[in-house]
Short mmCIF file of C-alpha atoms in Angstrom, two decimals:
data_model
loop_
_atom_site.label_atom_id
_atom_site.label_comp_id
_atom_site.label_asym_id
_atom_site.label_seq_id
_atom_site.Cartn_x
_atom_site.Cartn_y
_atom_site.Cartn_z
CA UNK A 54 -9.41 -69.79 -11.18
CA UNK A 55 -12.31 -71.10 -13.39
CA UNK A 56 -11.67 -72.19 -16.92
CA UNK A 57 -14.98 -71.18 -17.62
CA UNK A 58 -13.94 -67.59 -17.52
CA UNK A 59 -13.57 -66.63 -21.22
CA UNK A 60 -11.94 -63.42 -22.59
CA UNK A 61 -11.23 -62.32 -25.97
CA UNK A 62 -8.13 -60.41 -26.83
CA UNK A 63 -8.11 -58.29 -30.25
CA UNK A 64 -4.73 -57.47 -31.64
CA UNK A 65 -1.30 -59.36 -32.03
CA UNK A 66 0.99 -56.68 -31.44
CA UNK A 67 2.93 -56.40 -27.87
CA UNK A 68 0.00 -55.21 -25.96
CA UNK A 69 -2.64 -58.10 -27.21
CA UNK A 70 0.02 -60.96 -27.04
CA UNK A 71 1.19 -60.11 -23.81
CA UNK A 72 -2.25 -59.30 -22.24
CA UNK A 73 -3.35 -62.78 -23.65
CA UNK A 74 -0.51 -64.71 -22.17
CA UNK A 75 -0.90 -63.51 -18.90
CA UNK A 76 -4.68 -63.78 -18.70
CA UNK A 77 -3.63 -67.72 -19.90
CA UNK A 78 -0.87 -68.22 -17.33
CA UNK A 79 -3.63 -67.61 -14.71
CA UNK A 80 -5.79 -70.28 -16.09
CA UNK A 81 -8.53 -68.15 -18.21
CA UNK A 82 -9.60 -69.78 -21.58
CA UNK A 83 -8.48 -66.70 -24.35
CA UNK A 84 -8.79 -66.49 -27.53
CA UNK A 85 -6.88 -63.80 -29.43
CA UNK A 86 -8.50 -62.75 -32.83
CA UNK A 87 -5.78 -60.60 -35.04
CA UNK A 88 -6.46 -59.17 -38.91
CA UNK A 89 -2.61 -59.39 -39.40
CA UNK A 90 0.35 -60.13 -37.97
CA UNK A 91 1.24 -57.50 -34.92
CA UNK A 92 3.68 -54.46 -35.32
CA UNK A 93 6.53 -55.67 -33.34
CA UNK A 94 8.58 -56.54 -36.21
CA UNK A 95 7.93 -52.86 -37.50
CA UNK A 96 10.42 -51.98 -34.34
CA UNK A 97 13.89 -51.95 -33.80
CA UNK A 98 13.52 -55.55 -31.25
CA UNK A 99 14.03 -52.98 -28.36
CA UNK A 100 12.06 -52.02 -25.40
CA UNK A 101 11.55 -48.28 -25.02
CA UNK A 102 9.97 -46.84 -22.26
CA UNK A 103 10.69 -43.24 -22.64
CA UNK A 104 13.51 -41.97 -24.36
CA UNK A 105 12.80 -38.29 -25.51
CA UNK A 106 11.22 -35.10 -24.10
CA UNK A 107 11.25 -32.07 -26.32
CA UNK A 108 14.95 -31.69 -27.46
CA UNK A 109 16.43 -33.69 -24.93
CA UNK A 110 17.50 -37.33 -24.36
CA UNK A 111 16.21 -39.08 -21.09
CA UNK A 112 19.12 -40.94 -19.33
CA UNK A 113 16.98 -42.10 -16.50
CA UNK A 114 13.53 -43.66 -18.23
CA UNK A 115 11.16 -44.92 -15.22
CA UNK A 116 12.29 -41.89 -13.24
CA UNK A 117 10.93 -39.67 -15.82
CA UNK A 118 7.79 -41.54 -16.00
CA UNK A 119 5.97 -39.59 -13.39
CA UNK A 120 7.17 -36.36 -14.08
CA UNK A 121 6.10 -36.58 -17.65
CA UNK A 122 2.77 -38.24 -16.68
CA UNK A 123 2.42 -35.18 -14.28
CA UNK A 124 3.24 -32.52 -17.03
CA UNK A 125 1.22 -33.83 -19.71
CA UNK A 126 -2.45 -34.86 -18.23
CA UNK A 127 -3.74 -36.73 -21.49
CA UNK A 128 -0.67 -38.70 -22.10
CA UNK A 129 -1.10 -42.41 -21.12
CA UNK A 130 1.96 -41.91 -18.40
CA UNK A 131 -0.82 -39.75 -16.51
CA UNK A 132 -2.93 -42.94 -15.77
CA UNK A 133 -0.03 -45.29 -15.99
CA UNK A 134 2.42 -45.40 -12.63
CA UNK A 135 6.37 -45.96 -13.00
CA UNK A 136 5.14 -49.20 -11.00
CA UNK A 137 2.42 -50.28 -13.92
CA UNK A 138 5.62 -49.64 -16.18
CA UNK A 139 8.04 -51.86 -14.34
CA UNK A 140 5.48 -54.49 -13.78
CA UNK A 141 4.58 -54.68 -17.52
CA UNK A 142 8.28 -54.70 -18.38
CA UNK A 143 9.23 -57.17 -15.92
CA UNK A 144 6.52 -59.77 -16.74
CA UNK A 145 8.27 -59.61 -20.46
CA UNK A 146 11.77 -60.11 -18.90
CA UNK A 147 10.18 -63.11 -16.80
CA UNK A 148 8.71 -64.59 -20.22
CA UNK A 149 11.91 -64.25 -22.33
CA UNK A 150 14.81 -64.01 -19.98
CA UNK A 151 17.77 -64.04 -22.19
CA UNK A 152 16.55 -61.88 -24.69
CA UNK A 153 17.45 -58.43 -23.24
CA UNK A 154 19.99 -56.67 -20.96
CA UNK A 155 19.73 -53.51 -18.99
CA UNK A 156 17.12 -52.22 -16.59
CA UNK A 157 14.72 -49.21 -16.32
CA UNK A 158 17.06 -46.94 -14.53
CA UNK A 159 19.30 -45.58 -17.65
CA UNK A 160 18.75 -45.68 -21.43
CA UNK A 161 21.43 -47.33 -23.76
CA UNK A 162 22.57 -44.91 -26.56
CA UNK A 163 22.68 -46.97 -29.50
CA UNK A 164 23.28 -46.43 -33.55
CA UNK A 165 20.83 -46.41 -35.86
CA UNK A 166 21.24 -47.80 -39.05
CA UNK A 167 21.97 -44.06 -40.38
CA UNK A 168 24.00 -43.55 -37.61
CA UNK A 169 21.83 -41.38 -35.52
CA UNK A 170 21.98 -42.38 -31.73
CA UNK A 171 18.74 -43.65 -30.13
CA UNK A 172 18.15 -44.25 -26.22
CA UNK A 173 16.56 -47.65 -25.44
CA UNK A 174 15.64 -48.91 -21.75
CA UNK A 175 16.51 -52.63 -22.87
CA UNK A 176 18.21 -53.84 -25.72
CA UNK A 177 18.39 -57.12 -26.88
CA UNK A 178 21.37 -58.73 -25.91
CA UNK A 179 22.64 -58.77 -29.32
CA UNK A 180 22.58 -55.33 -29.66
CA UNK A 181 24.24 -54.00 -26.18
CA UNK A 182 27.73 -53.62 -27.14
CA UNK A 183 26.58 -50.86 -29.54
CA UNK A 184 26.05 -48.50 -26.67
CA UNK A 185 28.13 -45.30 -27.19
CA UNK A 186 30.50 -43.96 -25.00
CA UNK A 187 33.42 -41.30 -24.91
CA UNK A 188 36.35 -42.86 -26.75
CA UNK A 189 35.04 -46.18 -27.78
CA UNK A 190 36.32 -47.64 -30.97
CA UNK A 191 34.09 -48.85 -33.56
CA UNK A 192 34.10 -50.39 -37.04
CA UNK A 193 30.75 -50.63 -38.95
CA UNK A 194 30.77 -53.62 -41.44
CA UNK A 195 28.47 -53.66 -43.99
CA UNK A 196 27.68 -56.47 -46.74
CA UNK A 197 28.03 -55.84 -50.45
CA UNK A 198 25.06 -57.83 -51.40
CA UNK A 199 23.03 -55.95 -48.55
CA UNK A 200 21.62 -52.48 -50.07
CA UNK A 201 20.03 -51.92 -46.20
CA UNK A 202 23.18 -50.60 -44.40
CA UNK A 203 25.86 -48.19 -45.61
CA UNK A 204 28.82 -48.58 -42.96
CA UNK A 205 30.21 -45.08 -44.10
CA UNK A 206 27.07 -43.36 -43.80
CA UNK A 207 26.94 -44.93 -40.12
CA UNK A 208 30.28 -44.19 -39.11
CA UNK A 209 30.23 -40.76 -40.35
CA UNK A 210 27.17 -39.81 -38.43
CA UNK A 211 27.98 -41.65 -35.19
CA UNK A 212 31.78 -39.94 -35.09
CA UNK A 213 30.57 -36.32 -35.66
CA UNK A 214 27.52 -36.82 -32.81
CA UNK A 215 28.94 -35.24 -29.64
CA UNK A 216 27.28 -37.76 -26.73
CA UNK A 217 25.30 -36.04 -23.88
CA UNK A 218 27.86 -36.23 -21.56
CA UNK A 219 30.36 -35.01 -23.81
CA UNK A 220 33.06 -36.50 -25.97
CA UNK A 221 32.42 -38.73 -29.28
CA UNK A 222 32.85 -42.23 -30.22
CA UNK A 223 35.65 -43.32 -32.58
CA UNK A 224 34.38 -44.98 -36.05
CA UNK A 225 35.53 -46.58 -39.24
CA UNK A 226 33.69 -48.45 -42.06
CA UNK A 227 34.34 -51.34 -43.78
CA UNK A 228 32.86 -54.36 -46.22
CA UNK A 229 32.19 -58.00 -46.98
CA UNK A 230 31.65 -59.40 -50.15
CA UNK A 231 29.75 -62.46 -48.68
CA UNK A 232 26.46 -63.57 -50.32
CA UNK A 233 23.95 -64.94 -47.94
CA UNK A 234 22.81 -67.47 -50.87
CA UNK A 235 25.17 -68.25 -53.69
CA UNK A 236 25.74 -65.98 -56.69
CA UNK A 237 23.01 -63.54 -55.20
CA UNK A 238 24.10 -59.91 -55.52
CA UNK A 239 20.95 -58.03 -54.12
CA UNK A 240 19.91 -59.73 -50.64
CA UNK A 241 17.54 -58.75 -47.84
CA UNK A 242 18.44 -59.14 -43.76
CA UNK A 243 15.87 -62.00 -43.48
CA UNK A 244 17.98 -64.00 -45.96
CA UNK A 245 21.04 -63.17 -44.54
CA UNK A 246 19.64 -64.21 -40.84
CA UNK A 247 18.38 -67.44 -42.21
CA UNK A 248 21.98 -67.90 -43.37
CA UNK A 249 23.72 -67.11 -39.96
CA UNK A 250 21.38 -69.93 -38.75
CA UNK A 251 23.75 -72.53 -40.19
CA UNK A 252 27.33 -73.06 -38.46
CA UNK A 253 29.02 -73.47 -41.40
CA UNK A 254 28.08 -69.91 -42.88
CA UNK A 255 28.89 -68.27 -39.77
CA UNK A 256 32.69 -69.91 -39.57
CA UNK A 257 33.04 -68.29 -43.39
CA UNK A 258 31.23 -65.35 -42.16
CA UNK A 259 33.70 -64.61 -39.14
CA UNK A 260 36.64 -65.65 -41.17
CA UNK A 261 35.86 -62.96 -43.15
CA UNK A 262 35.53 -60.73 -40.35
CA UNK A 263 38.71 -61.08 -39.29
CA UNK A 264 40.17 -60.25 -42.22
CA UNK A 265 38.78 -56.26 -41.55
CA UNK A 266 38.46 -55.91 -37.78
CA UNK A 267 41.35 -54.32 -36.08
CA UNK A 268 42.23 -55.30 -32.71
CA UNK A 269 40.47 -53.16 -30.04
CA UNK A 270 37.15 -52.69 -32.21
CA UNK A 271 33.81 -52.99 -31.03
CA UNK A 272 32.40 -54.43 -34.48
CA UNK A 273 28.76 -53.22 -35.57
CA UNK A 274 26.73 -55.37 -38.03
CA UNK A 275 23.25 -55.06 -39.67
CA UNK A 276 20.75 -56.57 -37.66
CA UNK A 277 21.13 -59.84 -38.93
CA UNK A 278 22.85 -62.13 -36.53
CA UNK A 279 20.36 -65.27 -36.60
CA UNK A 280 16.84 -65.50 -36.82
CA UNK A 281 15.29 -69.31 -35.42
CA UNK A 282 19.16 -70.29 -34.26
CA UNK A 283 19.12 -68.48 -30.62
CA UNK A 284 23.14 -69.08 -30.28
CA UNK A 285 24.13 -67.72 -33.40
CA UNK A 286 25.02 -64.39 -31.95
CA UNK A 287 26.96 -65.94 -29.30
CA UNK A 288 28.80 -68.29 -31.68
CA UNK A 289 29.77 -65.35 -34.21
CA UNK A 290 31.06 -63.27 -30.77
CA UNK A 291 33.32 -66.63 -29.50
CA UNK A 292 34.34 -67.04 -32.79
CA UNK A 293 35.74 -63.58 -33.45
CA UNK A 294 36.99 -62.50 -30.07
CA UNK A 295 35.97 -59.38 -29.93
CA UNK A 296 32.66 -57.41 -28.84
CA UNK A 297 30.03 -57.15 -31.60
CA UNK A 298 26.75 -56.32 -31.61
CA UNK A 299 23.84 -55.51 -34.69
CA UNK A 300 21.76 -52.56 -35.40
CA UNK A 301 18.38 -53.10 -36.81
CA UNK A 302 17.87 -52.02 -40.62
CA UNK A 303 14.64 -50.92 -42.16
CA UNK A 304 11.24 -52.61 -41.30
CA UNK A 305 10.58 -55.55 -40.94
CA UNK A 306 13.51 -55.63 -38.47
CA UNK A 307 15.17 -59.25 -37.92
CA UNK A 308 15.26 -58.38 -34.13
CA UNK A 309 11.79 -57.24 -34.48
CA UNK A 310 10.96 -60.70 -36.03
CA UNK A 311 12.97 -62.41 -33.40
CA UNK A 312 10.85 -60.91 -31.02
CA UNK A 313 7.41 -61.30 -32.55
CA UNK A 314 8.10 -64.87 -33.08
CA UNK A 315 8.89 -65.66 -29.38
CA UNK A 316 5.90 -64.22 -28.30
CA UNK A 317 3.88 -65.97 -30.32
CA UNK A 318 5.21 -68.98 -29.73
CA UNK A 319 4.88 -68.69 -25.97
CA UNK A 320 0.95 -67.67 -26.45
CA UNK A 321 0.47 -70.70 -28.75
CA UNK A 322 2.43 -72.60 -26.08
CA UNK A 323 0.10 -71.37 -23.70
CA UNK A 324 -2.86 -72.72 -25.56
CA UNK A 325 -3.87 -69.16 -26.57
CA UNK A 326 -6.37 -69.85 -29.22
CA UNK A 327 -4.83 -67.84 -31.97
CA UNK A 328 -7.33 -67.14 -34.91
CA UNK A 329 -5.17 -65.23 -37.77
CA UNK A 330 -6.65 -63.63 -40.75
CA UNK A 331 -9.74 -62.24 -39.15
CA UNK A 332 -11.22 -58.73 -38.93
CA UNK A 333 -13.66 -58.05 -36.25
CA UNK A 334 -16.92 -56.73 -37.65
CA UNK A 335 -19.17 -55.64 -34.61
CA UNK A 336 -19.47 -55.96 -31.01
CA UNK A 337 -22.95 -57.60 -29.62
CA UNK A 338 -23.96 -55.36 -26.63
CA UNK A 339 -26.47 -55.94 -23.97
CA UNK A 340 -26.74 -54.32 -20.62
CA UNK A 341 -23.62 -52.26 -21.10
CA UNK A 342 -21.60 -55.12 -21.42
CA UNK A 343 -20.03 -56.96 -24.46
CA UNK A 344 -21.45 -60.52 -24.91
CA UNK A 345 -19.70 -61.25 -28.07
CA UNK A 346 -17.60 -60.03 -31.26
CA UNK A 347 -18.56 -61.18 -34.52
CA UNK A 348 -15.30 -62.03 -36.52
CA UNK A 349 -15.05 -62.22 -40.16
CA UNK A 350 -13.51 -65.70 -40.77
CA UNK A 351 -13.47 -67.66 -43.80
CA UNK A 352 -16.47 -68.73 -45.28
CA UNK A 353 -18.92 -67.02 -42.76
CA UNK A 354 -18.80 -65.05 -39.75
CA UNK A 355 -18.34 -66.44 -36.51
CA UNK A 356 -19.10 -64.97 -33.25
CA UNK A 357 -16.78 -65.32 -30.19
CA UNK A 358 -18.25 -64.74 -26.72
CA UNK A 359 -16.50 -63.82 -23.41
CA UNK A 360 -16.71 -62.33 -20.10
CA UNK A 361 -14.02 -60.27 -20.90
CA UNK A 362 -12.59 -58.23 -23.80
CA UNK A 363 -8.99 -56.98 -24.45
CA UNK A 364 -8.78 -54.28 -27.36
CA UNK A 365 -5.16 -53.65 -28.61
CA UNK A 366 -5.59 -53.10 -32.35
CA UNK A 367 -2.93 -50.33 -32.24
CA UNK A 368 -3.34 -46.53 -33.32
CA UNK A 369 -3.41 -45.03 -36.66
CA UNK A 370 -0.24 -46.31 -38.27
CA UNK A 371 -1.43 -49.55 -37.78
CA UNK A 372 -5.43 -49.07 -38.87
CA UNK A 373 -7.30 -49.17 -35.32
CA UNK A 374 -7.86 -45.47 -36.19
CA UNK A 375 -9.05 -44.14 -39.12
CA UNK A 376 -8.83 -40.24 -41.31
CA UNK A 377 -11.41 -39.95 -43.49
CA UNK A 378 -10.96 -37.18 -46.63
CA UNK A 379 -12.71 -34.48 -44.39
CA UNK A 380 -10.18 -34.80 -41.40
CA UNK A 381 -12.60 -36.43 -39.06
CA UNK A 382 -11.06 -39.58 -37.05
CA UNK A 383 -13.19 -42.98 -35.78
CA UNK A 384 -12.55 -45.68 -34.38
CA UNK A 385 -13.76 -48.30 -36.90
CA UNK A 386 -14.31 -51.66 -35.14
CA UNK A 387 -16.17 -50.87 -32.06
CA UNK A 388 -17.57 -47.10 -32.62
CA UNK A 389 -15.36 -46.04 -29.67
CA UNK A 390 -15.36 -42.51 -28.53
CA UNK A 391 -11.92 -40.91 -29.49
CA UNK A 392 -9.90 -38.16 -27.65
CA UNK A 393 -8.85 -35.47 -30.30
CA UNK A 394 -6.38 -32.68 -29.98
CA UNK A 395 -7.17 -29.19 -30.70
CA UNK A 396 -6.14 -27.66 -33.60
CA UNK A 397 -4.88 -29.47 -36.59
CA UNK A 398 -4.17 -33.04 -36.80
CA UNK A 399 -0.92 -32.65 -39.32
CA UNK A 400 1.21 -30.19 -39.29
CA UNK A 401 3.72 -28.81 -41.83
CA UNK A 402 7.24 -29.36 -39.68
CA UNK A 403 7.83 -32.78 -40.27
CA UNK A 404 10.23 -32.65 -37.38
CA UNK A 405 7.19 -31.66 -34.96
CA UNK A 406 5.12 -34.53 -33.02
CA UNK A 407 1.88 -35.10 -35.63
CA UNK A 408 -1.16 -34.90 -33.41
CA UNK A 409 -3.06 -37.06 -35.26
CA UNK A 410 -0.88 -39.81 -33.84
CA UNK A 411 -1.95 -39.06 -30.28
CA UNK A 412 -5.61 -39.82 -31.04
CA UNK A 413 -7.13 -42.57 -29.07
CA UNK A 414 -9.33 -43.33 -26.41
CA UNK A 415 -9.31 -41.99 -22.74
CA UNK A 416 -9.25 -44.83 -19.97
CA UNK A 417 -9.37 -45.52 -16.35
CA UNK A 418 -6.66 -47.38 -13.93
CA UNK A 419 -8.69 -50.30 -15.31
CA UNK A 420 -7.82 -49.94 -18.76
CA UNK A 421 -11.83 -49.53 -19.20
CA UNK A 422 -12.75 -47.12 -22.24
CA UNK A 423 -14.49 -43.70 -20.99
CA UNK A 424 -16.67 -41.47 -23.06
CA UNK A 425 -16.42 -37.66 -23.00
CA UNK A 426 -18.11 -37.50 -19.84
CA UNK A 427 -15.37 -39.64 -18.24
CA UNK A 428 -18.06 -42.43 -17.95
CA UNK A 429 -17.30 -46.00 -18.44
CA UNK A 430 -18.74 -47.11 -21.98
CA UNK A 431 -18.66 -50.94 -21.66
CA UNK A 432 -17.68 -52.49 -18.16
CA UNK A 433 -15.89 -55.39 -19.32
CA UNK A 434 -13.81 -53.81 -22.10
CA UNK A 435 -10.32 -53.01 -21.64
CA UNK A 436 -7.95 -51.61 -24.15
CA UNK A 437 -3.92 -51.67 -24.42
CA UNK A 438 -1.37 -50.27 -26.90
CA UNK A 439 -1.84 -48.04 -29.34
CA UNK A 440 -5.07 -47.10 -29.30
CA UNK A 441 -4.64 -45.41 -26.01
CA UNK A 442 -4.94 -41.33 -26.34
CA UNK A 443 -2.26 -38.81 -25.80
CA UNK A 444 1.16 -40.27 -26.79
CA UNK A 445 3.50 -39.57 -29.56
CA UNK A 446 4.89 -42.80 -29.39
CA UNK A 447 7.59 -42.96 -32.03
CA UNK A 448 8.83 -39.35 -31.04
CA UNK A 449 8.79 -39.80 -27.67
CA UNK A 450 10.34 -43.71 -27.66
CA UNK A 451 7.38 -44.62 -25.08
CA UNK A 452 5.38 -47.20 -27.08
CA UNK A 453 6.85 -50.53 -25.58
CA UNK A 454 6.47 -49.01 -21.81
CA UNK A 455 2.80 -48.07 -22.82
CA UNK A 456 2.16 -51.36 -24.47
CA UNK A 457 3.49 -53.40 -21.48
CA UNK A 458 2.23 -51.50 -18.35
CA UNK A 459 -1.57 -50.93 -19.77
CA UNK A 460 -1.40 -54.73 -21.23
CA UNK A 461 -0.71 -56.31 -17.97
CA UNK A 462 -3.02 -53.31 -16.30
CA UNK A 463 -5.85 -54.57 -18.28
CA UNK A 464 -5.22 -58.12 -17.88
CA UNK A 465 -5.04 -57.82 -14.04
CA UNK A 466 -8.24 -55.85 -13.76
CA UNK A 467 -9.84 -58.49 -15.39
CA UNK A 468 -8.24 -60.98 -13.02
CA UNK A 469 -9.16 -59.01 -10.22
CA UNK A 470 -12.72 -59.09 -10.96
CA UNK A 471 -12.86 -62.65 -11.80
CA UNK A 472 -11.92 -63.34 -8.56
CA UNK A 473 -13.96 -61.02 -6.45
CA UNK A 474 -16.75 -62.59 -8.64
CA UNK A 475 -15.83 -66.03 -7.41
CA UNK A 476 -15.11 -64.87 -3.87
CA UNK A 477 -18.45 -63.41 -3.91
CA UNK A 478 -20.10 -66.68 -5.17
CA UNK A 479 -18.28 -68.54 -2.51
CA UNK A 480 -19.29 -66.56 0.47
#
């Protein structure tokens, strides 16, 4: 593929990073523009494809994608197929071969930091032993200096929850008094994760664990088992000689940080040009195509030209969609048309899906934006991730599947168009 083919990607979340890496691996010249760090570290660090349908936990995520899309015609899974989801997830697994376990055929059921059980398709290796099965014995161990994880709360809620197939987990709680840094009485998960990167600290940590863990127990810990040292978890498990798992705490989570750092590093290693801390001000449009984006870089605005553009700024929670005081929604960067569900955007029932979070852009199978008449808005603009309309990603546990499927589909649509153009030129 010609290196003259240039792509500009907007957004550094899962969709933006993955589409940028895929395009760059195919030989394109790629610039990624982002106003800030993406939202990966705000998640659990797992890959959620489809975890819930109303009032029911799903056991088989990929098998449910097609049926869910058929039942919800405005949902991204009505356009993105199960094959698209598989392609996106498998691409990520190939990028990070030692990070995840599991497959798309079943969901793991893992405890959260408050003891709820949540389904996910691919947990990180550090989390997999936390799968809740009938009769399993778990001890949840807290750290006195870490206020974000209370083992009694986790143990109590996990123990009282009946598993989908029946049965319960046997649990108890324990504490360690081991500062991440000398004389520190109030610490953070990040400080502990950095401490776990030190082999000497890990040894002290495991020595303390042995005093509170009983034979036959699976040990649940807050998500602090190493940040930069990818061998920290394996070392702790080997030293203790019992199954260990970690649970993500409040955002930003350490497992999410690991995932974000790994993908960002891959993008930079692939020579994606990353422009950080820069807001897209406007698009320069000619003949139905975007020719360049004007970006508010330090000193003066800078224009980034390209033949192809991937727009992945996230949804409402990321600032990709704005809501004004009159309850009017808009896409503030490119002025794209939005699909808005009928009725109130915010409902009083806090347990219900909030329609506001399903606002977004409509798109075709090449991930090009469609207007209200179903026509393509810009021929060379593709969208991915949280900006897509129709999903309640947090409630469905579908966000990562949507992001990965749409990112790979957008990148592949661009690559197909470039190959077709080159084929026509050479004919």
